[in-house]
Coordinates of C-alpha atoms and ligand atoms in Angstrom, one line a residue:
X1 CA 22.8 -48.1 65.2
X2 CA 19.0 -48.0 65.2
X3 CA 18.2 -51.1 67.2
X4 CA 14.8 -50.8 68.8
X5 CA 15.4 -53.5 71.5
X6 CA 18.4 -55.3 72.4
X7 CA 19.3 -58.9 71.4
X8 CA 21.7 -61.2 73.0
X9 CA 22.2 -63.9 70.6
X10 CA 20.8 -66.7 68.6
X11 CA 18.9 -68.8 71.3
X12 CA 17.9 -71.8 69.3
X13 CA 16.3 -72.8 66.0
X14 CA 13.2 -75.1 66.0
X15 CA 12.8 -77.7 63.2
X16 CA 9.1 -78.9 62.7
X17 CA 9.7 -82.6 61.6
X18 CA 7.9 -85.7 60.9
X19 CA 9.5 -87.8 63.4
X20 CA 11.8 -86.1 65.8
X21 CA 12.9 -89.2 67.4
X22 CA 14.6 -90.2 64.2
X23 CA 15.7 -86.7 63.2
X24 CA 17.5 -86.6 66.6
X25 CA 19.6 -89.5 65.7
X26 CA 20.3 -88.0 62.3
X27 CA 21.7 -84.7 64.0
X28 CA 23.5 -86.6 66.6
X29 CA 25.2 -89.2 64.7
X30 CA 25.8 -87.3 61.5
X31 CA 26.5 -83.8 62.8
X32 CA 27.8 -84.4 66.3
X33 CA 24.8 -82.8 68.4
X34 CA 24.1 -84.2 71.8
X35 CA 20.4 -84.6 73.0
X36 CA 20.4 -82.4 76.2
X37 CA 16.8 -82.3 77.0
X38 CA 13.3 -83.7 76.1
X39 CA 9.6 -83.0 76.3
X40 CA 6.9 -85.5 75.2
X41 CA 4.3 -88.0 76.5
X42 CA 7.0 -89.3 79.1
X43 CA 7.4 -85.9 80.7
X44 CA 3.5 -85.5 80.8
X45 CA 3.3 -83.3 77.7
X46 CA 0.7 -84.5 75.3
X47 CA 0.7 -82.3 72.1
X48 CA 4.1 -82.7 70.7
X49 CA 7.6 -84.3 71.3
X50 CA 10.7 -82.1 71.3
X51 CA 14.4 -83.0 71.4
X52 CA 17.0 -80.2 72.5
X53 CA 20.2 -80.7 70.5
X54 CA 23.4 -78.9 71.4
X55 CA 26.9 -78.5 70.0
X56 CA 29.2 -75.5 70.9
X57 CA 26.8 -72.4 71.2
X58 CA 24.4 -74.2 68.9
X59 CA 20.9 -75.2 70.0
X60 CA 18.3 -77.1 67.8
X61 CA 15.0 -78.1 68.9
X62 CA 13.4 -80.9 66.9
X63 CA 9.7 -81.0 67.5
X64 CA 7.0 -83.2 66.0
X65 CA 3.2 -83.0 66.4
X66 CA 1.5 -86.0 68.0
X67 CA -1.8 -85.5 66.1
X68 CA -2.7 -84.5 62.5
X69 CA -4.4 -81.5 63.4
X70 CA -1.3 -80.0 65.4
X71 CA 0.2 -77.1 63.7
X72 CA 3.6 -78.8 63.7
X73 CA 1.8 -81.8 61.5
X74 CA 0.3 -79.2 59.3
X75 CA 3.7 -77.5 58.7
X76 CA 5.4 -80.7 57.9
X77 CA 2.6 -81.7 55.4
X78 CA 3.0 -78.3 53.6
X79 CA 6.7 -77.7 53.7
X80 CA 8.3 -81.3 54.7
X81 CA 10.7 -81.4 57.6
X82 CA 11.7 -77.6 58.1
X83 CA 13.2 -74.9 60.3
X84 CA 10.2 -73.0 61.4
X85 CA 11.3 -70.9 64.2
X86 CA 14.3 -68.5 64.7
X87 CA 14.6 -67.9 68.3
X88 CA 16.5 -65.0 69.6
X89 CA 17.7 -64.6 73.0
X90 CA 16.7 -61.1 74.5
X91 CA 16.7 -59.3 77.7
X92 CA 13.0 -58.8 77.9
X93 CA 10.6 -60.6 75.5
X94 CA 7.7 -58.5 76.3
X95 CA 9.6 -55.4 75.4
X96 CA 10.9 -56.8 72.0
X97 CA 7.4 -58.1 71.2
X98 CA 5.7 -54.6 71.8
X99 CA 8.5 -52.7 70.0
X100 CA 8.4 -55.0 67.1
X101 CA 4.5 -55.1 66.8
X102 CA 4.3 -51.5 67.4
X103 CA 6.2 -50.9 64.3
X104 CA 4.3 -53.2 62.2
X105 CA 5.2 -56.8 62.8
X106 CA 2.3 -59.2 63.0
X107 CA 2.1 -61.0 66.5
X108 CA 2.1 -64.7 66.4
X109 CA 2.4 -65.4 70.2
X110 CA 1.6 -62.7 72.7
X111 CA 4.0 -62.3 75.7
X112 CA 3.7 -65.5 77.6
X113 CA 5.1 -66.8 80.9
X114 CA 5.7 -70.4 82.0
X115 CA 7.0 -71.3 85.2
X116 CA 8.4 -74.4 87.3
X117 CA 10.4 -74.7 90.3
X118 CA 13.4 -73.5 88.6
X119 CA 12.0 -70.1 87.8
X120 CA 10.1 -68.1 85.1
X121 CA 10.7 -68.4 81.2
X122 CA 9.1 -65.9 79.1
X123 CA 8.7 -65.6 75.4
X124 CA 6.7 -64.1 72.6
X125 CA 6.9 -64.5 68.6
X126 CA 6.1 -62.5 65.7
X127 CA 5.5 -63.7 61.9
X128 CA 8.4 -63.2 59.3
X129 CA 8.4 -64.5 55.7
X130 CA 6.6 -67.7 54.8
X131 CA 5.3 -69.5 58.1
X132 CA 8.6 -68.5 59.8
X133 CA 8.4 -67.1 63.4
X134 CA 10.8 -65.0 65.0
X135 CA 10.6 -65.9 68.6
X136 CA 11.9 -63.8 71.7
X137 CA 13.2 -65.8 74.4
X138 CA 13.9 -64.4 78.0
X139 CA 15.5 -66.8 80.1
X140 CA 17.6 -64.9 82.7
X141 CA 15.0 -65.9 85.3
X142 CA 15.0 -69.4 84.4
X143 CA 17.8 -71.8 85.7
X144 CA 16.2 -75.1 84.5
X145 CA 17.1 -77.0 81.4
X146 CA 16.0 -75.3 78.3
X147 CA 12.3 -74.3 79.2
X148 CA 9.7 -75.7 81.8
X149 CA 8.4 -79.0 81.0
X150 CA 11.6 -80.2 79.5
X151 CA 13.7 -83.0 81.4
X152 CA 17.4 -83.2 81.1
X153 CA 18.9 -86.1 78.7
X154 CA 22.8 -86.3 78.2
X155 CA 24.9 -83.5 79.7
X156 CA 26.7 -81.8 76.9
X157 CA 30.3 -82.9 77.2
X158 CA 32.5 -80.0 78.3
X159 CA 35.7 -81.2 76.9
X160 CA 34.3 -82.8 73.7
X161 CA 32.8 -80.1 71.3
X162 CA 30.9 -82.8 69.2
X163 CA 32.5 -82.2 65.7
X164 CA 33.7 -78.9 66.2
X165 CA 30.4 -76.8 65.2
X166 CA 30.7 -73.9 67.3
X167 CA 28.0 -71.2 66.6
X168 CA 25.4 -69.9 64.1
X169 CA 26.9 -67.8 61.4
X170 CA 23.9 -66.7 59.4
X171 CA 20.4 -67.9 58.8
X172 CA 19.2 -67.7 55.0
X173 CA 15.6 -67.2 53.8
X174 CA 14.2 -67.8 50.4
X175 CA 11.3 -65.7 49.3
X176 CA 9.2 -65.3 46.2
X177 CA 10.2 -63.2 43.2
X178 CA 9.6 -59.7 44.1
X179 CA 9.4 -60.3 47.7
X180 CA 12.9 -59.8 49.0
X181 CA 12.9 -55.8 49.4
X182 CA 9.6 -56.1 51.3
X183 CA 11.4 -58.5 53.7
X184 CA 14.3 -56.2 53.9
X185 CA 12.0 -53.4 54.9
X186 CA 10.4 -55.6 57.6
X187 CA 13.5 -56.4 59.3
X188 CA 14.7 -52.8 59.0
X189 CA 11.1 -51.5 60.1
X190 CA 10.4 -53.8 62.9
X191 CA 13.6 -54.9 64.4
X192 CA 16.0 -52.0 63.5
X193 CA 18.3 -54.2 61.2
X194 CA 20.2 -52.7 58.6
X195 CA 21.4 -53.7 55.0
X196 CA 25.1 -54.9 55.2
X197 CA 25.6 -56.4 51.8
X198 CA 23.5 -56.5 48.5
X199 CA 24.3 -59.1 45.7
X200 CA 22.5 -58.4 42.5
X201 CA 21.7 -60.9 39.8
X202 CA 24.7 -60.0 37.9
X203 CA 26.9 -61.0 40.7
X204 CA 25.2 -64.4 41.2
X205 CA 24.3 -65.6 37.9
X206 CA 25.7 -68.6 36.0
X207 CA 25.0 -69.7 32.3
X208 CA 21.3 -70.7 33.3
X209 CA 20.1 -69.1 36.3
X210 CA 20.3 -66.4 39.0
X211 CA 19.4 -65.1 42.1
X212 CA 19.5 -61.8 44.2
X213 CA 20.3 -61.6 47.9
X214 CA 20.4 -58.9 50.7
X215 CA 21.9 -59.4 54.1
X216 CA 20.0 -58.0 56.9
X217 CA 21.9 -57.9 60.5
X218 CA 21.4 -56.4 63.7
X219 CA 23.6 -53.4 64.9
X220 CA 26.3 -55.6 66.5
X221 CA 26.5 -57.7 63.3
X222 CA 26.0 -60.8 65.3
X223 CA 22.5 -61.8 64.0
X224 CA 22.9 -62.1 60.1
X225 CA 19.8 -62.9 58.2
X226 CA 20.3 -62.8 54.5
X227 CA 17.3 -63.0 52.2
X228 CA 17.2 -64.4 48.6
X229 CA 14.9 -64.3 45.8
X230 CA 14.9 -65.9 42.5
X231 CA 16.0 -63.8 39.2
X232 CA 15.4 -64.6 35.7
X233 CA 17.7 -66.6 33.9
X234 CA 17.8 -69.2 30.9
X235 CA 16.8 -72.1 33.4
X236 CA 15.0 -72.3 36.8
X237 CA 16.9 -70.4 39.7
X238 CA 17.7 -72.6 42.5
X239 CA 15.6 -70.4 44.6
X240 CA 12.5 -71.3 42.5
X241 CA 13.2 -74.8 42.8
X242 CA 13.3 -74.5 46.6
X243 CA 10.1 -72.5 46.8
X244 CA 8.2 -74.8 44.7
X245 CA 9.4 -78.0 46.7
X246 CA 8.9 -76.0 50.2
X247 CA 5.6 -74.8 49.1
X248 CA 6.6 -71.3 49.6
X249 CA 9.1 -69.1 51.3
X250 CA 11.5 -70.5 54.1
X251 CA 14.9 -71.2 55.4
X252 CA 17.2 -72.3 52.9
X253 CA 20.4 -72.9 54.8
X254 CA 22.0 -72.3 58.1
X255 CA 25.8 -71.6 58.3
X256 CA 27.7 -73.1 61.5
X257 CA 31.2 -71.7 62.3
X258 CA 34.0 -73.9 63.1
X259 CA 37.4 -73.2 64.4
X260 CA 38.9 -75.9 62.2
X261 CA 37.2 -76.6 59.0
X262 CA 39.5 -79.5 57.8
X263 CA 38.9 -81.4 61.0
X264 CA 35.3 -80.7 61.2
X265 CA 34.6 -81.6 57.7
X266 CA 36.8 -84.8 57.7
X267 CA 34.6 -85.9 60.7
X268 CA 31.4 -84.9 59.0
X269 CA 32.4 -86.8 55.9
X270 CA 33.4 -89.8 58.1
X271 CA 29.9 -89.9 59.7
X272 CA 28.2 -89.8 56.3
X273 CA 27.3 -86.1 55.7
X274 CA 27.4 -85.6 51.8
X275 CA 28.6 -82.2 50.5
X276 CA 28.5 -80.5 47.1
X277 CA 31.1 -81.5 44.6
X278 CA 33.5 -78.9 43.5
X279 CA 35.3 -79.6 40.4
X280 CA 39.2 -80.1 41.0
X281 CA 39.9 -77.2 38.6
X282 CA 38.6 -74.9 41.0
X283 CA 41.9 -75.3 43.0
X284 CA 44.2 -74.8 40.1
X285 CA 44.7 -71.2 40.6
X286 CA 43.3 -70.9 44.0
X287 CA 46.5 -69.3 45.3
X288 CA 46.8 -66.7 42.5
X289 CA 43.1 -65.7 43.4
X290 CA 43.1 -65.7 47.2
X291 CA 46.8 -65.3 48.1
X292 CA 48.6 -67.2 50.9
X293 CA 46.5 -69.1 53.3
X294 CA 47.5 -71.2 56.4
X295 CA 45.6 -74.5 55.2
X296 CA 47.3 -76.9 52.6
X297 CA 45.5 -76.6 49.4
X298 CA 45.8 -80.3 48.7
X299 CA 43.8 -81.2 51.7
X300 CA 41.2 -78.4 50.8
X301 CA 40.7 -79.9 47.4
X302 CA 40.5 -83.3 48.9
X303 CA 37.6 -82.1 51.1
X304 CA 35.9 -79.8 48.6
X305 CA 36.3 -76.8 50.9
X306 CA 36.0 -73.5 49.1
X307 CA 38.2 -70.3 49.9
X308 CA 37.5 -66.6 49.5
X309 CA 39.3 -63.4 50.4
X310 CA 38.3 -59.9 51.0
X311 CA 40.0 -56.7 52.3
X312 CA 39.6 -58.1 56.0
X313 CA 40.9 -61.4 55.5
X314 CA 39.8 -64.8 54.1
X315 CA 37.2 -67.4 54.8
X316 CA 36.8 -71.1 54.2
X317 CA 33.4 -72.9 53.4
X318 CA 31.5 -75.8 52.5
X319 CA 27.9 -76.7 51.6
X320 CA 26.2 -79.9 52.3
X321 CA 23.6 -81.5 49.9
X322 CA 20.1 -81.0 51.0
X323 CA 19.3 -82.9 54.2
X324 CA 15.8 -83.8 53.0
X325 CA 14.4 -85.7 50.1
X326 CA 12.9 -82.4 49.1
X327 CA 15.5 -80.1 47.8
X328 CA 14.9 -77.5 50.3
X329 CA 17.2 -77.1 53.6
X330 CA 20.9 -77.5 53.5
X331 CA 23.9 -76.5 55.8
X332 CA 27.2 -74.5 55.3
X333 CA 30.1 -74.9 57.6
X334 CA 32.3 -71.8 57.5
X335 CA 35.5 -70.7 59.0
X336 CA 36.1 -67.1 59.1
X337 CA 40.0 -65.9 59.1
X338 CA 39.1 -62.2 59.4
X339 CA 36.6 -61.9 56.3
X340 CA 33.2 -61.0 57.2
X341 CA 31.9 -61.7 53.7
X342 CA 29.8 -64.7 52.4
X343 CA 32.0 -66.2 50.0
X344 CA 31.2 -64.0 46.9
X345 CA 34.1 -65.2 44.9
X346 CA 32.8 -68.7 45.4
X347 CA 29.2 -67.9 44.1
X348 CA 29.8 -69.0 40.4
X349 CA 31.6 -72.3 41.3
X350 CA 29.0 -72.8 44.0
X351 CA 26.0 -72.5 41.9
X352 CA 27.2 -74.4 39.0
X353 CA 27.7 -77.3 41.7
X354 CA 24.0 -76.7 42.7
X355 CA 22.9 -76.7 39.2
X356 CA 24.6 -80.1 38.4
X357 CA 22.3 -81.4 41.3
X358 CA 19.3 -79.6 40.0
X359 CA 20.0 -81.3 36.6
X360 CA 20.4 -84.8 38.6
X361 CA 16.9 -84.1 40.0
X362 CA 15.3 -83.3 36.7
X363 CA 14.7 -79.5 37.8
X364 CA 16.8 -77.4 35.5
Ligands
LIG401 FE1 25.7 -69.0 53.6

């Protein structure tokens, strides 16, 4: 309701990585993305190399610094490969920046214009938790590929949608103990987001650890940014493990939607993506818990896909193992069949699965 400036959609997520050329292969060959644009030494850009990767409506930019003092190199040194920028497409980047900074957001990149023969590309950015930037991108006056300086690579196949990943459902951040409410307030005060769901530590607790989570979203419910903080338990919260290895707050996971999770996850597994293991007894009383669903339960059990239901419908979801050596970033694949929740009914099974991995890493 109280949005201070309009937001069209997630524009892209920018990853800061140690070797973007190799990361591009990982996201292409494992996750089915297509490299659609590139900027680097060969295009006359001397500071960084960036690969634009697309699939469905999802756009990732993989960037690497070409010198040790570049901020991207510094970020990778501190955090390992990480998602550093959440870019939102807005009708007017200058306006979004002024509205947000006028309400207390700290500016990171003042309104900037870049132009080439395909038009004008405008952007600006503010600081969020950790070293994360929220970037406002205005591309309505720009007709070129991605942004000025980028050259086209492969065309995104129109018929072939990669492995069926379709759009960004939500982007989750982990912050320090006690900091969650401050960042909830930040998104409310500076961007007009509102709290849609609150999970306290009683809802998200296992034998040994706990976390708390609040979901902030824009008034259209299109941009969902949950924020987690660790909670006290017998053992180390998975959020605390993240904070230690990421060297501070950052993005924990991104959920990508699919219209056919069985096909998408089968393809991802065939290409080598590793998922969290769910014990088979999870499926024993599944139908009692979630009622009738369209998908065959044996198939879900074989792939390790979780199911949850709320009053609006159900959802199917699965989580990858961390995609880095540091136990930090991972991905979620989600198919929503009406439910707008986050799989609350799966939290216990899910966190027990994460904790088994924490034990394997010697971190619980
Ligand atoms: Fe999620």
